[in-house]
Short mmCIF file of C-alpha atoms in Angstrom, two decimals:
data_model
loop_
_atom_site.label_atom_id
_atom_site.label_comp_id
_atom_site.label_asym_id
_atom_site.label_seq_id
_atom_site.Cartn_x
_atom_site.Cartn_y
_atom_site.Cartn_z
CA MET L 1239 99.08 -68.96 7.61
CA ALA L 1240 97.72 -70.86 10.72
CA ASN L 1241 95.19 -73.23 10.21
CA ASP L 1242 92.96 -73.32 13.34
CA PRO L 1243 89.24 -72.75 12.81
CA LYS L 1244 89.45 -69.30 14.62
CA THR L 1245 92.03 -67.95 12.35
CA LYS L 1246 90.39 -69.42 9.34
CA ALA L 1247 87.23 -67.50 10.46
CA ALA L 1248 89.09 -64.25 11.24
CA ALA L 1249 90.68 -64.61 7.80
CA GLN L 1250 87.43 -64.87 6.14
CA PHE L 1251 85.55 -62.15 8.11
CA ILE L 1252 88.64 -59.68 7.11
CA ASP L 1253 88.35 -60.57 3.37
CA ALA L 1254 84.67 -59.91 3.37
CA LEU L 1255 84.98 -56.50 4.80
CA PRO L 1256 83.53 -53.84 2.07
CA HIS L 1257 85.81 -51.19 3.08
CA SER L 1258 89.12 -53.39 2.92
CA ARG L 1259 87.93 -54.75 -0.34
CA ALA L 1260 87.41 -51.41 -1.74
CA LEU L 1261 91.05 -50.97 -0.84
CA ASP L 1262 91.93 -54.05 -2.35
CA MET L 1263 93.63 -55.23 0.90
CA ARG L 1264 95.31 -58.63 0.95
CA LEU L 1265 95.75 -60.82 3.94
CA GLU L 1266 99.07 -61.86 3.93
CA ALA L 1267 99.54 -63.59 7.11
CA ILE L 1268 97.53 -64.11 10.51
CA GLY L 1269 97.62 -66.21 13.83
CA ASP L 1270 98.44 -65.94 17.32
CA GLY L 1271 97.69 -62.14 17.98
CA ALA L 1272 99.55 -60.99 14.83
CA ALA L 1273 98.45 -60.09 11.30
CA GLU L 1274 100.15 -58.81 7.94
CA ILE L 1275 97.99 -57.06 5.43
CA SER L 1276 99.16 -55.26 2.30
CA MET L 1277 97.53 -52.71 -0.12
CA PRO L 1278 98.58 -51.54 -3.48
CA TRP L 1279 99.49 -48.09 -4.43
CA ASP L 1280 96.71 -46.81 -6.48
CA GLU L 1281 95.98 -43.40 -7.88
CA ARG L 1282 92.60 -43.29 -6.09
CA PHE L 1283 94.16 -43.67 -2.73
CA VAL L 1284 96.31 -40.37 -3.32
CA GLY L 1285 96.43 -37.71 -0.74
CA ASP L 1286 98.34 -35.05 -2.76
CA ALA L 1287 98.16 -34.66 -6.42
CA GLU L 1288 101.46 -32.98 -6.47
CA THR L 1289 103.53 -35.79 -5.18
CA GLY L 1290 101.41 -39.00 -5.69
CA VAL L 1291 102.06 -40.10 -2.24
CA ILE L 1292 99.26 -42.14 -0.80
CA HIS L 1293 96.94 -40.29 1.86
CA GLY L 1294 97.51 -41.02 5.50
CA GLY L 1295 93.97 -42.00 5.66
CA ALA L 1296 94.51 -44.99 3.39
CA VAL L 1297 97.41 -45.75 5.75
CA SER L 1298 95.06 -45.39 8.73
CA ALA L 1299 92.55 -47.99 7.02
CA LEU L 1300 95.50 -50.38 6.58
CA MET L 1301 96.88 -50.27 10.00
CA ASP L 1302 93.28 -50.14 11.70
CA THR L 1303 92.34 -53.57 9.87
CA CYS L 1304 95.59 -55.14 10.57
CA GLY L 1305 95.28 -54.40 14.20
CA GLY L 1306 91.68 -55.64 14.20
CA ALA L 1307 92.77 -58.73 12.47
CA ALA L 1308 95.54 -59.31 14.92
CA VAL L 1309 93.30 -58.87 17.92
CA MET L 1310 90.76 -61.22 16.32
CA SER L 1311 93.50 -63.75 16.06
CA HIS L 1312 94.42 -63.67 19.52
CA PRO L 1313 94.11 -67.25 21.23
CA LEU L 1314 92.29 -65.76 23.96
CA SER L 1315 90.03 -63.77 21.68
CA THR L 1316 86.28 -64.49 21.07
CA ILE L 1317 85.79 -63.34 17.99
CA GLY L 1318 84.87 -59.56 16.89
CA THR L 1319 86.54 -56.43 18.00
CA ALA L 1320 86.30 -52.77 17.47
CA THR L 1321 88.91 -49.88 17.79
CA ILE L 1322 88.83 -47.86 20.68
CA ASP L 1323 91.67 -45.43 19.76
CA LEU L 1324 94.36 -45.58 17.13
CA ARG L 1325 97.45 -43.31 17.17
CA ILE L 1326 99.56 -43.03 13.88
CA ASP L 1327 103.06 -41.39 13.50
CA TYR L 1328 103.88 -40.89 9.86
CA MET L 1329 107.57 -41.00 9.43
CA ARG L 1330 107.99 -40.64 5.91
CA ALA L 1331 106.04 -40.44 2.69
CA ALA L 1332 105.22 -43.77 1.12
CA THR L 1333 107.11 -44.26 -2.38
CA PRO L 1334 104.66 -43.70 -4.82
CA GLY L 1335 104.14 -46.96 -7.07
CA GLN L 1336 105.12 -49.39 -4.01
CA ARG L 1337 102.74 -51.71 -2.27
CA ILE L 1338 102.32 -51.07 1.46
CA ARG L 1339 102.34 -53.72 4.14
CA ALA L 1340 101.35 -53.41 7.55
CA ARG L 1341 102.27 -55.79 10.36
CA ALA L 1342 100.50 -55.67 13.74
CA GLU L 1343 100.93 -57.59 16.98
CA VAL L 1344 98.81 -57.70 20.01
CA TYR L 1345 101.51 -57.12 22.98
CA HIS L 1346 98.99 -57.12 25.65
CA VAL L 1347 95.32 -58.05 26.53
CA THR L 1348 93.13 -57.64 29.53
CA ARG L 1349 89.77 -59.11 30.04
CA SER L 1350 88.24 -56.11 27.80
CA VAL L 1351 91.04 -54.50 26.13
CA ALA L 1352 93.77 -55.44 23.50
CA PHE L 1353 97.01 -53.33 22.81
CA VAL L 1354 98.35 -53.35 19.58
CA ARG L 1355 101.48 -52.05 17.83
CA ALA L 1356 101.70 -51.79 14.36
CA GLN L 1357 104.10 -50.77 11.36
CA ALA L 1358 103.72 -49.89 7.84
CA LEU L 1359 106.37 -50.57 5.30
CA ASP L 1360 106.95 -50.17 1.72
CA ASP L 1361 109.87 -51.69 -0.41
CA ASP L 1362 112.33 -50.17 2.18
CA PRO L 1363 112.43 -52.81 5.02
CA ASP L 1364 114.66 -50.68 7.21
CA ASN L 1365 112.60 -47.35 7.14
CA PRO L 1366 108.93 -47.88 8.20
CA VAL L 1367 106.36 -45.45 6.60
CA ALA L 1368 104.40 -45.19 9.80
CA ALA L 1369 103.99 -46.67 13.22
CA ALA L 1370 100.78 -47.13 15.07
CA THR L 1371 99.79 -47.86 18.49
CA GLY L 1372 95.95 -48.92 19.43
CA ALA L 1373 93.50 -50.18 21.78
CA PHE L 1374 90.86 -52.48 20.93
CA THR L 1375 87.87 -53.86 22.55
CA PHE L 1376 88.25 -57.42 23.47
CA ALA L 1377 86.30 -60.20 24.79
CA MET L 1378 88.52 -63.05 26.46
CA VAL L 1379 87.35 -66.42 26.48
CA LYS L 1380 86.22 -67.61 29.97
CA LYS L 1381 88.95 -69.78 31.44
CA GLU L 1382 88.20 -73.38 32.44
CA PRO L 1383 87.56 -73.51 36.28
CA LYS L 1384 90.83 -75.60 37.75
CA MET P 1100 87.93 10.12 -0.91
CA SER P 1101 85.12 7.33 -1.74
CA ARG P 1102 85.51 3.76 -0.72
CA SER P 1103 85.52 1.40 -3.85
CA ALA P 1104 82.05 -0.11 -4.42
CA PRO P 1105 82.16 -3.75 -2.59
CA GLU P 1106 82.42 -6.98 -4.86
CA PRO P 1107 79.00 -8.35 -6.09
CA VAL P 1108 78.17 -11.47 -3.60
CA GLN P 1109 78.31 -13.83 -6.72
CA VAL P 1110 82.06 -12.95 -7.25
CA ILE P 1111 83.11 -13.53 -3.65
CA LYS P 1112 81.27 -16.73 -3.54
CA SER P 1113 82.23 -18.24 -6.71
CA ARG P 1114 85.99 -17.18 -5.63
CA ARG P 1115 85.46 -18.78 -2.40
CA ASP P 1116 83.95 -21.85 -3.61
CA GLY P 1117 86.08 -22.30 -6.66
CA ALA P 1118 89.20 -22.35 -4.28
CA LEU P 1119 87.84 -24.77 -1.98
CA LEU P 1120 87.07 -27.05 -4.86
CA ARG P 1121 90.71 -26.70 -5.99
CA VAL P 1122 91.95 -27.94 -2.42
CA VAL P 1123 89.46 -30.65 -1.96
CA ASP P 1124 89.89 -31.93 -5.76
CA SER P 1125 93.81 -32.29 -4.89
CA ILE P 1126 93.13 -35.15 -2.86
CA ALA P 1127 92.15 -38.26 -4.96
CA TYR P 1128 91.20 -40.31 -1.61
CA ALA P 1129 88.59 -37.71 -0.87
CA GLN P 1130 87.05 -38.59 -4.09
CA PHE P 1131 87.29 -42.05 -3.45
CA LEU P 1132 85.65 -41.80 -0.14
CA GLY P 1133 82.94 -39.55 -1.51
CA VAL P 1134 83.70 -36.70 0.80
CA LYS P 1135 82.19 -33.29 0.18
CA VAL P 1136 82.77 -29.88 1.91
CA ASP P 1137 80.11 -27.47 2.68
CA ARG P 1138 80.89 -23.79 3.42
CA ARG P 1139 79.32 -21.00 5.35
CA GLY P 1140 81.75 -17.94 4.90
CA ASP P 1141 84.92 -19.40 6.06
CA GLU P 1142 83.42 -22.20 8.18
CA LEU P 1143 83.87 -25.69 6.60
CA THR P 1144 81.95 -28.65 7.18
CA ALA P 1145 83.04 -32.07 5.61
CA VAL P 1146 80.20 -34.58 4.74
CA LEU P 1147 80.93 -38.04 4.18
CA PRO P 1148 77.81 -39.42 2.40
CA TYR P 1149 77.20 -43.22 3.31
CA SER P 1150 78.17 -45.93 0.96
CA GLU P 1151 78.29 -49.83 1.40
CA ASN P 1152 81.85 -49.48 0.61
CA LEU P 1153 82.54 -47.79 3.78
CA ILE P 1154 81.34 -50.46 6.19
CA GLY P 1155 84.06 -52.30 8.41
CA ASN P 1156 81.70 -54.34 10.15
CA PRO P 1157 78.95 -56.06 8.10
CA VAL P 1158 77.20 -57.83 11.19
CA LEU P 1159 76.42 -54.56 12.95
CA PRO P 1160 76.64 -52.91 10.52
CA ALA P 1161 79.21 -50.35 11.44
CA LEU P 1162 81.49 -48.07 9.29
CA HIS P 1163 85.14 -48.88 9.06
CA GLY P 1164 87.34 -47.15 11.69
CA GLY P 1165 89.75 -46.59 8.76
CA ALA P 1166 87.25 -44.93 6.74
CA ILE P 1167 86.31 -42.73 9.83
CA ALA P 1168 90.06 -41.79 10.58
CA ALA P 1169 90.56 -41.03 6.80
CA PHE P 1170 87.66 -38.71 7.05
CA LEU P 1171 88.85 -36.89 9.92
CA GLU P 1172 92.23 -36.57 8.58
CA ILE P 1173 90.84 -35.07 5.39
CA THR P 1174 88.86 -32.86 7.31
CA ALA P 1175 91.81 -31.76 9.08
CA VAL P 1176 94.06 -31.33 5.85
CA VAL P 1177 91.15 -29.34 4.10
CA GLU P 1178 90.68 -26.91 7.25
CA LEU P 1179 94.47 -26.11 7.28
CA THR P 1180 95.08 -25.59 3.70
CA TRP P 1181 91.78 -23.50 3.40
CA ALA P 1182 93.02 -21.40 6.32
CA THR P 1183 96.50 -20.74 4.89
CA LEU P 1184 94.50 -19.52 1.56
CA TRP P 1185 91.90 -17.59 3.11
CA GLN P 1186 93.85 -14.15 3.47
CA ASP P 1187 95.11 -14.16 0.01
CA LEU P 1188 91.90 -15.16 -1.20
CA GLU P 1189 89.84 -12.61 0.54
CA ALA P 1190 92.65 -10.00 -0.82
CA GLY P 1191 91.71 -10.91 -4.26
CA LYS P 1192 95.29 -12.14 -4.79
CA LEU P 1193 94.13 -15.91 -5.44
CA ASP P 1194 92.16 -16.85 -8.52
CA PRO P 1195 90.71 -19.99 -8.46
CA GLU P 1196 91.22 -20.64 -12.07
CA THR P 1197 94.72 -19.88 -12.21
CA MET P 1198 96.14 -20.37 -8.73
CA ALA P 1199 98.67 -23.09 -8.32
CA SER P 1200 97.73 -26.34 -6.83
CA PRO P 1201 97.69 -25.81 -2.96
CA LYS P 1202 100.62 -27.16 -0.99
CA MET P 1203 99.26 -29.63 1.53
CA PRO P 1204 100.48 -29.79 5.18
CA LYS P 1205 102.22 -33.18 5.84
CA THR P 1206 100.69 -35.30 8.68
CA ILE P 1207 103.14 -36.02 11.42
CA ASP P 1208 100.79 -37.89 13.75
CA PHE P 1209 96.80 -38.52 14.07
CA THR P 1210 95.14 -40.20 16.88
CA VAL P 1211 91.42 -41.01 16.52
CA ASP P 1212 89.14 -41.46 19.44
CA TYR P 1213 86.34 -43.92 18.52
CA LEU P 1214 83.46 -43.09 20.82
CA ARG P 1215 80.73 -45.02 19.40
CA SER P 1216 80.35 -47.18 16.47
CA GLY P 1217 79.68 -45.29 13.16
CA LEU P 1218 75.97 -45.95 11.72
CA PRO P 1219 75.42 -46.97 8.10
CA ARG P 1220 74.30 -43.17 7.43
CA ASP P 1221 76.01 -39.78 6.48
CA ALA P 1222 78.55 -38.43 8.70
CA TYR P 1223 79.70 -34.69 9.15
CA ALA P 1224 83.14 -33.42 10.70
CA ARG P 1225 84.40 -30.05 11.56
CA ALA P 1226 87.98 -29.08 12.66
CA ARG P 1227 89.42 -26.37 14.63
CA LEU P 1228 93.11 -25.13 14.47
CA ASN P 1229 94.26 -25.11 17.92
CA ARG P 1230 97.50 -23.87 17.13
CA SER P 1231 98.50 -22.89 13.67
CA GLY P 1232 102.42 -21.76 13.51
CA ARG P 1233 104.47 -21.06 10.55
CA ARG P 1234 105.87 -24.50 10.45
CA TYR P 1235 103.69 -26.68 12.90
CA ALA P 1236 100.22 -27.00 13.47
CA SER P 1237 97.92 -29.20 16.04
CA VAL P 1238 94.18 -29.68 14.68
CA HIS P 1239 91.33 -31.11 16.56
CA VAL P 1240 88.39 -32.75 14.82
CA GLU P 1241 84.65 -33.71 15.59
CA ALA P 1242 82.60 -36.08 13.73
CA TRP P 1243 78.92 -36.62 14.40
CA GLN P 1244 76.08 -38.20 12.55
CA ASP P 1245 72.59 -37.42 13.77
CA ASN P 1246 73.08 -35.07 16.59
CA ARG P 1247 75.69 -32.43 16.70
CA SER P 1248 76.29 -32.76 20.48
CA ARG P 1249 76.70 -36.66 20.04
CA LEU P 1250 80.04 -37.10 18.68
CA PHE P 1251 81.03 -40.65 17.23
CA ALA P 1252 84.43 -39.99 16.67
CA GLN P 1253 87.26 -37.32 17.55
CA ALA P 1254 90.86 -36.86 16.58
CA THR P 1255 93.88 -34.70 17.32
CA GLY P 1256 96.77 -34.45 14.73
CA HIS P 1257 100.02 -32.46 14.25
CA PHE P 1258 101.02 -31.37 10.62
CA LEU P 1259 104.08 -29.95 9.13
CA MET P 1260 103.06 -26.74 7.15
CA GLN P 1261 104.64 -26.43 3.77
CA PRO P 1262 105.66 -23.11 2.28
CA GLN P 1263 103.24 -22.16 -0.47
CA SER P 1264 104.72 -21.27 -3.64
CA GLY P 1265 104.77 -17.40 -4.39
CA SER P 1266 104.91 -16.77 -0.71
CA ASP P 1267 108.37 -15.24 0.39
CA SER P 1268 108.57 -16.93 4.18
#
């Protein structure tokens, strides 16, 4: 995990989010416009009693948190962001009982928008559970005049 | 030839409310978030009562985008499942006490527009089925807090319908 003060602040901020805490999210890695956050399988997060599969909404929450974390850790970010839009493609049901890990990366920033890609994986690293793309608000640090 | 007397209103209401409850209760995550669903006839309004656990930005404070997305997705899934049950329910073919747990549609994709930050208070949502085929469905969801016309989020999602057990198609 990166050790610069901004990344540390972002990590602390994410650990303190009530909703992320309620979902037992764990920050695995953060820095340089990328983040990894995981969430346990929990029967309270199930969306379909018949199958025991985690609700898409819980995966959305994980992807959204991870995307926001990636944005906050971007080298040109002044702290703080909000989601503008988030699209999630659900490729398959997450296997019940397995931890879900989301990885997000900022692939482009403008002065006011950060564009993010994310993936969610369970124990099978070759078959993602879900993919997401999102736009987040972004406040770029003022560039030093040359 | 005489028409059979209409069912007493309480019988109809308890059958509809019972079936709706079966749908909502089968989504553990809806309980986890505290989502309730109000019904007027066949029209559903999902309610997300405010709780501190839903906060994503403690500084503003604002609701977590993930909680909002989940609330909208639950609203869409409940509406879709409700719509598939409605006909059998009204024909008296479904008894909430004995009915099999409803088959949930599977989300293919879900896109949320965050229009303004979610305030720390109750939120409401309604879903509209823009297209509902035998296999695929497209659903739009609108969510608001204080003013029905001032949406704070909206979403569009596509779903894969599951054949209900007992149905022949």
